[in-house]
Short mmCIF file of N, CA and C in Angstrom, two decimals:
data_model
loop_
_atom_site.label_atom_id
_atom_site.label_comp_id
_atom_site.label_asym_id
_atom_site.label_seq_id
_atom_site.Cartn_x
_atom_site.Cartn_y
_atom_site.Cartn_z
N MET A 1 148.61 125.82 83.71
CA MET A 1 147.90 125.57 82.59
C MET A 1 146.86 124.45 82.98
N SER A 2 145.62 124.72 82.56
CA SER A 2 144.53 123.66 82.98
C SER A 2 144.44 122.68 81.84
N TYR A 3 143.70 121.62 82.08
CA TYR A 3 143.44 120.58 81.13
C TYR A 3 141.98 120.21 81.13
N ALA A 4 141.62 119.61 79.91
CA ALA A 4 140.36 119.05 79.80
C ALA A 4 140.38 117.61 79.32
N LEU A 5 139.85 116.70 80.04
CA LEU A 5 139.95 115.30 79.61
C LEU A 5 138.47 114.90 79.24
N VAL A 6 138.37 114.39 78.12
CA VAL A 6 137.00 113.91 77.56
C VAL A 6 137.11 112.54 77.32
N ARG A 7 136.20 111.70 77.98
CA ARG A 7 136.24 110.21 77.89
C ARG A 7 135.06 109.80 77.04
N PRO A 8 135.08 109.56 75.85
CA PRO A 8 133.85 109.13 75.11
C PRO A 8 133.51 107.70 75.33
N THR A 9 132.27 107.44 75.23
CA THR A 9 131.75 106.05 75.43
C THR A 9 131.91 105.32 73.95
N LEU A 10 130.86 104.85 73.51
CA LEU A 10 130.87 104.27 72.08
C LEU A 10 130.53 105.21 71.08
N VAL A 11 131.62 105.67 70.28
CA VAL A 11 131.38 106.70 69.38
C VAL A 11 130.83 106.18 68.06
N TYR A 12 129.90 106.82 67.50
CA TYR A 12 129.27 106.49 66.22
C TYR A 12 129.10 107.82 65.38
N GLY A 13 128.91 107.49 64.18
CA GLY A 13 128.76 108.67 63.21
C GLY A 13 129.62 108.40 61.99
N GLU A 14 129.68 109.46 61.17
CA GLU A 14 130.32 109.38 59.89
C GLU A 14 131.86 108.88 60.17
N GLY A 15 132.23 107.77 59.45
CA GLY A 15 133.57 107.27 59.64
C GLY A 15 133.84 106.34 60.84
N ASP A 16 132.84 106.02 61.62
CA ASP A 16 133.05 105.12 62.74
C ASP A 16 133.27 103.73 62.26
N VAL A 17 133.90 102.92 63.14
CA VAL A 17 134.29 101.59 62.76
C VAL A 17 133.27 100.53 63.36
N LEU A 18 133.13 100.68 64.65
CA LEU A 18 132.34 99.51 65.32
C LEU A 18 130.88 99.28 64.88
N ILE A 19 130.20 100.43 64.87
CA ILE A 19 128.78 100.25 64.50
C ILE A 19 128.69 99.96 62.99
N ASN A 20 129.52 100.59 62.17
CA ASN A 20 129.56 100.31 60.72
C ASN A 20 129.79 98.82 60.51
N ASN A 21 130.89 98.33 61.22
CA ASN A 21 131.31 97.00 60.89
C ASN A 21 130.37 95.84 61.44
N ILE A 22 129.70 96.17 62.53
CA ILE A 22 128.62 95.23 63.00
C ILE A 22 127.53 95.17 61.83
N ALA A 23 127.13 96.30 61.28
CA ALA A 23 126.20 96.35 60.24
C ALA A 23 126.75 95.69 58.95
N TRP A 24 127.99 95.85 58.66
CA TRP A 24 128.69 95.13 57.55
C TRP A 24 128.62 93.66 57.66
N VAL A 25 128.93 93.11 58.91
CA VAL A 25 128.83 91.74 59.11
C VAL A 25 127.34 91.22 58.98
N LEU A 26 126.39 91.93 59.56
CA LEU A 26 125.00 91.61 59.40
C LEU A 26 124.59 91.51 58.03
N ARG A 27 124.99 92.38 57.24
CA ARG A 27 124.67 92.42 55.76
C ARG A 27 125.32 91.18 54.97
N ARG A 28 126.42 90.68 55.47
CA ARG A 28 127.11 89.71 54.57
C ARG A 28 127.32 88.30 55.13
N PHE A 29 127.11 88.01 56.29
CA PHE A 29 127.29 86.70 56.90
C PHE A 29 125.93 86.13 57.28
N PRO A 30 125.81 84.87 57.17
CA PRO A 30 124.55 84.21 57.58
C PRO A 30 124.27 84.15 59.13
N VAL A 31 125.38 84.29 59.80
CA VAL A 31 125.17 84.14 61.27
C VAL A 31 125.99 85.32 61.95
N PHE A 32 125.42 85.86 62.98
CA PHE A 32 126.09 86.94 63.78
C PHE A 32 126.13 86.43 65.26
N ALA A 33 127.38 86.21 65.74
CA ALA A 33 127.53 85.63 67.09
C ALA A 33 127.40 86.79 68.09
N ILE A 34 126.66 86.64 69.05
CA ILE A 34 126.58 87.60 70.20
C ILE A 34 127.35 86.96 71.31
N PRO A 35 128.46 87.50 71.69
CA PRO A 35 129.27 86.83 72.74
C PRO A 35 128.56 86.89 74.14
N GLY A 36 128.52 85.68 74.70
CA GLY A 36 127.87 85.52 75.99
C GLY A 36 126.36 85.80 76.00
N ASP A 37 125.83 86.31 76.99
CA ASP A 37 124.38 86.70 77.13
C ASP A 37 123.96 87.90 76.37
N GLY A 38 124.88 88.77 76.07
CA GLY A 38 124.47 90.05 75.29
C GLY A 38 123.80 91.03 76.16
N ALA A 39 123.89 90.85 77.46
CA ALA A 39 123.14 91.71 78.48
C ALA A 39 123.96 92.98 78.88
N TYR A 40 125.23 92.84 78.56
CA TYR A 40 126.12 94.06 78.84
C TYR A 40 125.73 95.25 78.12
N ARG A 41 125.89 96.44 78.76
CA ARG A 41 125.36 97.66 78.11
C ARG A 41 126.43 98.42 77.48
N VAL A 42 125.96 99.24 76.54
CA VAL A 42 126.77 100.21 75.75
C VAL A 42 125.93 101.55 75.75
N GLN A 43 126.60 102.68 75.63
CA GLN A 43 126.03 103.89 75.59
C GLN A 43 126.51 104.74 74.44
N PRO A 44 125.94 104.60 73.31
CA PRO A 44 126.44 105.30 72.00
C PRO A 44 126.46 106.79 72.18
N VAL A 45 127.49 107.43 71.68
CA VAL A 45 127.46 108.90 71.54
C VAL A 45 127.81 109.34 70.25
N HIS A 46 127.17 110.26 69.51
CA HIS A 46 127.41 110.70 68.19
C HIS A 46 128.76 111.52 68.24
N VAL A 47 129.53 111.43 67.18
CA VAL A 47 130.77 112.00 66.90
C VAL A 47 130.62 113.58 67.13
N GLU A 48 129.51 114.15 66.54
CA GLU A 48 129.20 115.63 66.74
C GLU A 48 129.01 116.05 68.15
N ASP A 49 128.42 115.09 69.03
CA ASP A 49 128.21 115.47 70.38
C ASP A 49 129.54 115.43 71.12
N VAL A 50 130.45 114.46 70.68
CA VAL A 50 131.76 114.36 71.34
C VAL A 50 132.56 115.68 70.94
N ALA A 51 132.47 116.14 69.82
CA ALA A 51 133.20 117.52 69.53
C ALA A 51 132.62 118.61 70.23
N SER A 52 131.35 118.64 70.41
CA SER A 52 130.68 119.77 71.11
C SER A 52 131.13 119.65 72.60
N ILE A 53 131.08 118.54 73.19
CA ILE A 53 131.58 118.34 74.62
C ILE A 53 132.93 118.63 74.79
N ALA A 54 133.81 118.27 73.85
CA ALA A 54 135.23 118.58 73.87
C ALA A 54 135.49 120.11 73.91
N VAL A 55 134.79 120.81 72.99
CA VAL A 55 134.95 122.27 72.88
C VAL A 55 134.49 122.95 74.21
N SER A 56 133.33 122.51 74.72
CA SER A 56 132.92 123.04 75.97
C SER A 56 133.84 122.76 77.22
N ALA A 57 134.31 121.54 77.25
CA ALA A 57 135.33 121.18 78.26
C ALA A 57 136.67 122.08 78.17
N GLY A 58 137.07 122.31 76.89
CA GLY A 58 138.21 123.09 76.63
C GLY A 58 138.05 124.49 76.94
N LEU A 59 136.84 125.02 76.99
CA LEU A 59 136.68 126.41 77.26
C LEU A 59 136.36 126.60 78.79
N ALA A 60 136.18 125.57 79.41
CA ALA A 60 135.84 125.73 80.91
C ALA A 60 137.05 126.20 81.71
N ASP A 61 136.77 127.00 82.75
CA ASP A 61 137.78 127.46 83.63
C ASP A 61 138.28 126.28 84.42
N GLY A 62 139.54 126.17 84.67
CA GLY A 62 140.10 125.13 85.47
C GLY A 62 140.17 123.77 84.86
N ASP A 63 140.59 122.70 85.62
CA ASP A 63 140.64 121.49 85.08
C ASP A 63 139.46 120.70 85.05
N VAL A 64 139.07 120.01 83.88
CA VAL A 64 137.84 119.32 83.71
C VAL A 64 138.12 117.92 83.17
N ALA A 65 137.35 117.02 83.74
CA ALA A 65 137.35 115.61 83.24
C ALA A 65 135.88 115.24 83.25
N VAL A 66 135.40 114.91 81.96
CA VAL A 66 133.99 114.53 81.73
C VAL A 66 133.91 113.45 80.84
N ASP A 67 132.79 112.62 80.90
CA ASP A 67 132.39 111.59 79.99
C ASP A 67 131.66 112.21 78.96
N ALA A 68 131.89 111.75 77.69
CA ALA A 68 131.05 112.12 76.52
C ALA A 68 130.22 110.88 76.26
N ALA A 69 128.96 110.99 76.73
CA ALA A 69 128.00 109.89 76.47
C ALA A 69 126.66 110.42 75.92
N GLY A 70 126.13 109.51 75.16
CA GLY A 70 124.85 109.94 74.53
C GLY A 70 123.62 109.62 75.46
N PRO A 71 122.40 109.88 75.01
CA PRO A 71 121.30 109.78 75.84
C PRO A 71 120.69 108.41 75.93
N ASP A 72 121.17 107.41 75.15
CA ASP A 72 120.64 106.13 75.05
C ASP A 72 121.64 105.10 75.81
N ILE A 73 121.06 104.19 76.54
CA ILE A 73 121.76 103.13 77.05
C ILE A 73 121.17 101.89 76.55
N LEU A 74 121.84 101.02 75.86
CA LEU A 74 121.38 99.76 75.24
C LEU A 74 122.15 98.64 75.69
N ARG A 75 121.39 97.38 75.80
CA ARG A 75 122.06 96.20 75.97
C ARG A 75 122.74 95.84 74.69
N PHE A 76 123.92 95.18 74.62
CA PHE A 76 124.56 94.84 73.34
C PHE A 76 123.66 94.07 72.40
N GLU A 77 122.93 93.09 73.03
CA GLU A 77 122.00 92.29 72.05
C GLU A 77 120.99 93.23 71.48
N ALA A 78 120.50 94.19 72.22
CA ALA A 78 119.50 95.15 71.61
C ALA A 78 120.04 95.97 70.56
N LEU A 79 121.27 96.42 70.73
CA LEU A 79 121.92 97.21 69.79
C LEU A 79 122.12 96.41 68.50
N VAL A 80 122.53 95.16 68.58
CA VAL A 80 122.75 94.33 67.38
C VAL A 80 121.36 94.13 66.66
N ARG A 81 120.25 93.83 67.49
CA ARG A 81 118.96 93.57 66.90
C ARG A 81 118.46 94.87 66.22
N ILE A 82 118.80 96.06 66.77
CA ILE A 82 118.30 97.24 66.10
C ILE A 82 119.03 97.41 64.84
N LEU A 83 120.28 97.14 64.81
CA LEU A 83 121.03 97.28 63.48
C LEU A 83 120.64 96.23 62.55
N HIS A 84 120.26 95.10 63.03
CA HIS A 84 119.80 93.93 62.33
C HIS A 84 118.55 94.35 61.42
N ARG A 85 117.63 94.96 62.14
CA ARG A 85 116.33 95.36 61.44
C ARG A 85 116.64 96.59 60.55
N ALA A 86 117.46 97.50 60.93
CA ALA A 86 117.66 98.77 60.23
C ALA A 86 118.32 98.39 58.91
N VAL A 87 119.24 97.53 58.81
CA VAL A 87 119.87 97.14 57.55
C VAL A 87 119.15 96.00 56.75
N GLY A 88 118.12 95.60 57.33
CA GLY A 88 117.37 94.52 56.56
C GLY A 88 118.16 93.14 56.47
N SER A 89 118.85 92.83 57.51
CA SER A 89 119.63 91.72 57.62
C SER A 89 118.84 90.38 57.72
N ARG A 90 119.27 89.34 57.11
CA ARG A 90 118.71 88.02 57.26
C ARG A 90 119.53 87.14 58.04
N SER A 91 120.59 87.62 58.66
CA SER A 91 121.57 86.80 59.53
C SER A 91 120.80 86.34 60.73
N MET A 92 121.21 85.15 61.01
CA MET A 92 120.70 84.55 62.32
C MET A 92 121.52 85.06 63.53
N LEU A 93 120.92 85.60 64.52
CA LEU A 93 121.58 86.05 65.59
C LEU A 93 121.72 84.99 66.70
N VAL A 94 122.81 84.67 67.14
CA VAL A 94 123.10 83.46 67.94
C VAL A 94 123.96 83.93 69.11
N LYS A 95 123.49 83.62 70.33
CA LYS A 95 124.32 83.88 71.44
C LYS A 95 125.33 82.68 71.61
N THR A 96 126.58 83.04 71.83
CA THR A 96 127.65 81.97 71.82
C THR A 96 128.52 82.24 73.01
N PRO A 97 129.26 81.19 73.38
CA PRO A 97 130.31 81.41 74.41
C PRO A 97 131.40 82.44 73.80
N ALA A 98 131.95 83.19 74.68
CA ALA A 98 132.89 84.28 74.32
C ALA A 98 133.90 83.64 73.26
N ALA A 99 134.54 82.45 73.71
CA ALA A 99 135.57 81.85 72.84
C ALA A 99 135.12 81.57 71.38
N LEU A 100 133.93 81.13 71.21
CA LEU A 100 133.40 80.82 69.81
C LEU A 100 133.17 82.07 69.09
N ALA A 101 132.62 83.09 69.73
CA ALA A 101 132.48 84.48 69.09
C ALA A 101 133.79 85.00 68.62
N LEU A 102 134.92 84.88 69.45
CA LEU A 102 136.20 85.28 69.08
C LEU A 102 136.81 84.57 67.99
N ALA A 103 136.54 83.18 67.95
CA ALA A 103 136.95 82.37 66.81
C ALA A 103 136.24 82.84 65.49
N GLY A 104 135.05 82.98 65.53
CA GLY A 104 134.28 83.52 64.40
C GLY A 104 134.70 84.84 64.01
N ALA A 105 135.06 85.77 64.87
CA ALA A 105 135.65 87.09 64.50
C ALA A 105 137.04 86.97 63.85
N ARG A 106 137.82 85.96 64.27
CA ARG A 106 139.16 85.74 63.74
C ARG A 106 138.96 85.30 62.22
N VAL A 107 137.96 84.39 62.01
CA VAL A 107 137.75 83.91 60.64
C VAL A 107 137.24 85.02 59.74
N ALA A 108 136.40 85.85 60.22
CA ALA A 108 135.92 86.96 59.53
C ALA A 108 137.03 87.93 59.21
N GLY A 109 137.88 88.15 60.30
CA GLY A 109 139.01 88.96 60.24
C GLY A 109 139.95 88.52 59.20
N PHE A 110 140.14 87.31 59.06
CA PHE A 110 141.13 86.76 58.11
C PHE A 110 140.63 87.18 56.67
N ILE A 111 139.35 87.15 56.52
CA ILE A 111 138.74 87.53 55.22
C ILE A 111 139.08 88.99 54.82
N VAL A 112 138.81 89.82 55.80
CA VAL A 112 139.02 91.21 55.52
C VAL A 112 140.43 91.78 55.90
N LYS A 113 141.37 90.91 56.36
CA LYS A 113 142.61 91.25 56.79
C LYS A 113 142.66 92.33 57.89
N ASP A 114 141.84 92.18 58.84
CA ASP A 114 141.75 93.13 59.95
C ASP A 114 141.37 92.29 61.23
N ALA A 115 141.45 92.96 62.34
CA ALA A 115 140.90 92.31 63.61
C ALA A 115 139.58 92.82 63.92
N LEU A 116 138.60 92.04 63.70
CA LEU A 116 137.16 92.49 63.98
C LEU A 116 136.90 92.56 65.40
N LEU A 117 137.43 91.65 66.27
CA LEU A 117 137.17 91.71 67.74
C LEU A 117 138.31 91.15 68.40
N THR A 118 138.94 91.66 69.33
CA THR A 118 139.98 91.06 70.15
C THR A 118 139.41 90.65 71.48
N ARG A 119 140.19 89.82 72.17
CA ARG A 119 139.90 89.44 73.61
C ARG A 119 139.72 90.62 74.52
N GLY A 120 140.73 91.55 74.38
CA GLY A 120 140.72 92.78 75.17
C GLY A 120 139.42 93.62 74.88
N GLN A 121 139.01 93.70 73.68
CA GLN A 121 137.93 94.53 73.38
C GLN A 121 136.65 93.84 73.90
N LEU A 122 136.54 92.65 73.77
CA LEU A 122 135.41 91.86 74.36
C LEU A 122 135.40 91.94 75.85
N ASP A 123 136.51 91.85 76.49
CA ASP A 123 136.45 92.03 77.97
C ASP A 123 136.05 93.38 78.34
N ASP A 124 136.48 94.42 77.55
CA ASP A 124 136.09 95.70 77.96
C ASP A 124 134.63 95.95 77.71
N LEU A 125 134.06 95.36 76.61
CA LEU A 125 132.69 95.48 76.27
C LEU A 125 131.89 94.88 77.45
N ARG A 126 132.27 93.59 77.78
CA ARG A 126 131.50 92.91 78.80
C ARG A 126 131.74 93.47 80.21
N ALA A 127 132.68 94.23 80.48
CA ALA A 127 132.87 94.99 81.71
C ALA A 127 132.10 96.27 81.70
N GLU A 128 131.37 96.61 80.59
CA GLU A 128 130.54 97.81 80.47
C GLU A 128 131.35 99.08 80.60
N LEU A 129 132.56 99.09 80.05
CA LEU A 129 133.39 100.35 79.99
C LEU A 129 132.91 101.39 79.01
N LEU A 130 131.93 100.97 78.17
CA LEU A 130 131.32 101.90 77.17
C LEU A 130 129.97 102.53 77.68
N VAL A 131 129.86 102.57 79.04
CA VAL A 131 128.79 103.25 79.68
C VAL A 131 129.29 104.13 80.77
N SER A 132 128.69 105.26 80.78
CA SER A 132 129.11 106.33 81.76
C SER A 132 128.26 106.30 83.01
N GLY A 133 128.97 106.68 84.12
CA GLY A 133 128.10 106.84 85.36
C GLY A 133 127.69 108.25 85.58
N GLU A 134 127.97 109.15 84.62
CA GLU A 134 127.60 110.48 84.67
C GLU A 134 126.29 110.73 83.84
N PRO A 135 125.59 111.83 84.14
CA PRO A 135 124.40 112.10 83.22
C PRO A 135 124.94 112.39 81.85
N PRO A 136 124.13 111.89 80.88
CA PRO A 136 124.50 112.06 79.41
C PRO A 136 124.70 113.58 78.99
N ARG A 137 125.81 113.83 78.35
CA ARG A 137 125.93 115.17 77.83
C ARG A 137 125.54 115.28 76.34
N GLY A 138 125.51 114.08 75.69
CA GLY A 138 125.15 114.07 74.33
C GLY A 138 123.64 114.20 74.10
N THR A 139 123.24 114.72 73.09
CA THR A 139 121.76 114.88 72.80
C THR A 139 121.21 114.07 71.67
N ILE A 140 122.18 113.67 70.67
CA ILE A 140 121.68 112.97 69.47
C ILE A 140 121.37 111.52 69.78
N ARG A 141 120.12 111.17 69.52
CA ARG A 141 119.64 109.80 69.75
C ARG A 141 120.19 108.81 68.69
N PHE A 142 120.64 107.74 69.04
CA PHE A 142 121.11 106.66 68.16
C PHE A 142 119.98 106.28 67.21
N SER A 143 118.81 106.16 67.55
CA SER A 143 117.71 105.83 66.66
C SER A 143 117.45 106.91 65.54
N GLU A 144 117.55 108.10 65.98
CA GLU A 144 117.32 109.19 65.01
C GLU A 144 118.47 109.14 63.88
N TRP A 145 119.73 109.00 64.28
CA TRP A 145 120.87 108.90 63.40
C TRP A 145 120.69 107.68 62.50
N LEU A 146 120.38 106.65 63.02
CA LEU A 146 120.26 105.29 62.26
C LEU A 146 119.23 105.41 61.34
N SER A 147 118.03 106.01 61.57
CA SER A 147 117.02 106.16 60.61
C SER A 147 117.50 106.95 59.36
N GLN A 148 118.48 107.78 59.55
CA GLN A 148 118.99 108.54 58.29
C GLN A 148 120.13 107.89 57.70
N GLN A 149 120.74 106.82 58.34
CA GLN A 149 121.96 106.16 57.79
C GLN A 149 121.77 104.74 57.45
N GLN A 150 120.54 104.15 57.65
CA GLN A 150 120.43 102.78 57.48
C GLN A 150 120.65 102.23 56.07
N ALA A 151 120.37 103.16 55.03
CA ALA A 151 120.55 102.67 53.71
C ALA A 151 122.00 102.53 53.26
N VAL A 152 122.85 103.23 54.04
CA VAL A 152 124.31 103.16 53.56
C VAL A 152 125.24 102.60 54.62
N LEU A 153 124.78 102.38 55.90
CA LEU A 153 125.50 101.81 57.00
C LEU A 153 125.83 100.39 56.72
N GLY A 154 127.10 100.16 56.80
CA GLY A 154 127.61 98.76 56.70
C GLY A 154 127.72 98.33 55.17
N ARG A 155 127.59 99.21 54.28
CA ARG A 155 127.74 98.77 52.78
C ARG A 155 129.21 98.59 52.53
N ARG A 156 130.16 99.25 53.23
CA ARG A 156 131.66 99.08 52.99
C ARG A 156 132.18 98.78 54.40
N TYR A 157 133.26 97.96 54.34
CA TYR A 157 133.93 97.54 55.52
C TYR A 157 134.92 98.74 55.98
N ALA A 158 134.90 99.07 57.21
CA ALA A 158 135.91 100.21 57.63
C ALA A 158 136.95 99.44 58.48
N SER A 159 138.11 99.53 57.88
CA SER A 159 139.30 98.85 58.41
C SER A 159 139.85 99.66 59.68
N ALA A 160 139.85 99.04 60.79
CA ALA A 160 140.47 99.67 62.04
C ALA A 160 142.02 99.60 61.88
N ARG A 161 142.54 98.54 61.33
CA ARG A 161 143.97 98.39 61.17
C ARG A 161 144.61 99.51 60.30
N THR A 162 143.88 99.74 59.11
CA THR A 162 144.51 100.81 58.19
C THR A 162 144.29 102.25 58.74
N ARG A 163 143.09 102.38 59.56
CA ARG A 163 143.00 103.65 60.09
C ARG A 163 144.00 104.01 61.18
N HIS A 164 144.62 103.09 61.78
CA HIS A 164 145.49 103.37 62.88
C HIS A 164 146.96 103.20 62.52
N GLN A 165 147.19 102.77 61.12
CA GLN A 165 148.62 102.77 60.76
C GLN A 165 149.05 104.08 60.30
N PRO A 166 150.31 104.39 60.58
CA PRO A 166 150.90 105.70 60.21
C PRO A 166 150.93 105.79 58.70
N ARG A 167 150.63 106.93 58.14
CA ARG A 167 150.66 107.14 56.82
C ARG A 167 152.07 107.61 56.28
N PRO A 168 152.64 106.81 55.41
CA PRO A 168 154.09 107.15 55.01
C PRO A 168 154.42 108.59 54.68
N ALA A 169 153.43 109.16 53.89
CA ALA A 169 153.68 110.57 53.48
C ALA A 169 153.89 111.57 54.60
N LEU A 170 152.92 111.33 55.76
CA LEU A 170 153.08 112.15 56.93
C LEU A 170 154.29 111.81 57.61
N LEU A 171 154.77 110.63 57.71
CA LEU A 171 156.10 110.29 58.37
C LEU A 171 157.19 110.90 57.66
N GLN A 172 157.29 110.90 56.40
CA GLN A 172 158.37 111.49 55.59
C GLN A 172 158.33 112.93 55.79
N GLY A 173 157.28 113.71 55.89
CA GLY A 173 157.26 115.02 56.08
C GLY A 173 157.72 115.50 57.35
N SER A 174 157.59 114.67 58.47
CA SER A 174 158.06 114.98 59.76
C SER A 174 159.45 114.88 60.03
N ASN A 175 160.29 114.26 59.08
CA ASN A 175 161.69 114.04 59.29
C ASN A 175 162.55 115.21 58.92
N THR A 176 161.90 116.19 58.18
CA THR A 176 162.68 117.32 57.67
C THR A 176 162.63 118.47 58.65
#
């Protein structure tokens, strides 16, 4: 039996958490802390591109391991500035030491009862683990999607914690 391994970079689209919640913070808080210099890169990929890449990989003959990455590579600071403009934010963008950004994320996380940013997530982000070394397979440009979503993006907080908690009804059904 063959396998297909698809490694997505920074997934965005309907129901995403990270991009939506950056926009949510930009809409609601007077300051947005950019950890460190913000020069680390991300490579957003639309969820529909990820699905298409996964189907293609699954249909391939033999074993396949591919990155699912979009056509745009952005510095994190640039990504935040693009979102800042798109949602009409008045937040002040401030580069801060990582520890201060994490402390701010903990305070905001206390308000929403969720973890906005963990040390591990920040380390992965700064290590550029959300960038592929392969040619992009995704075709949907982040800017095109954003122009269609800017009015609704970040209007509601998307909880990562509740999204990853098991649903009791599903667990009860699996015991029979």
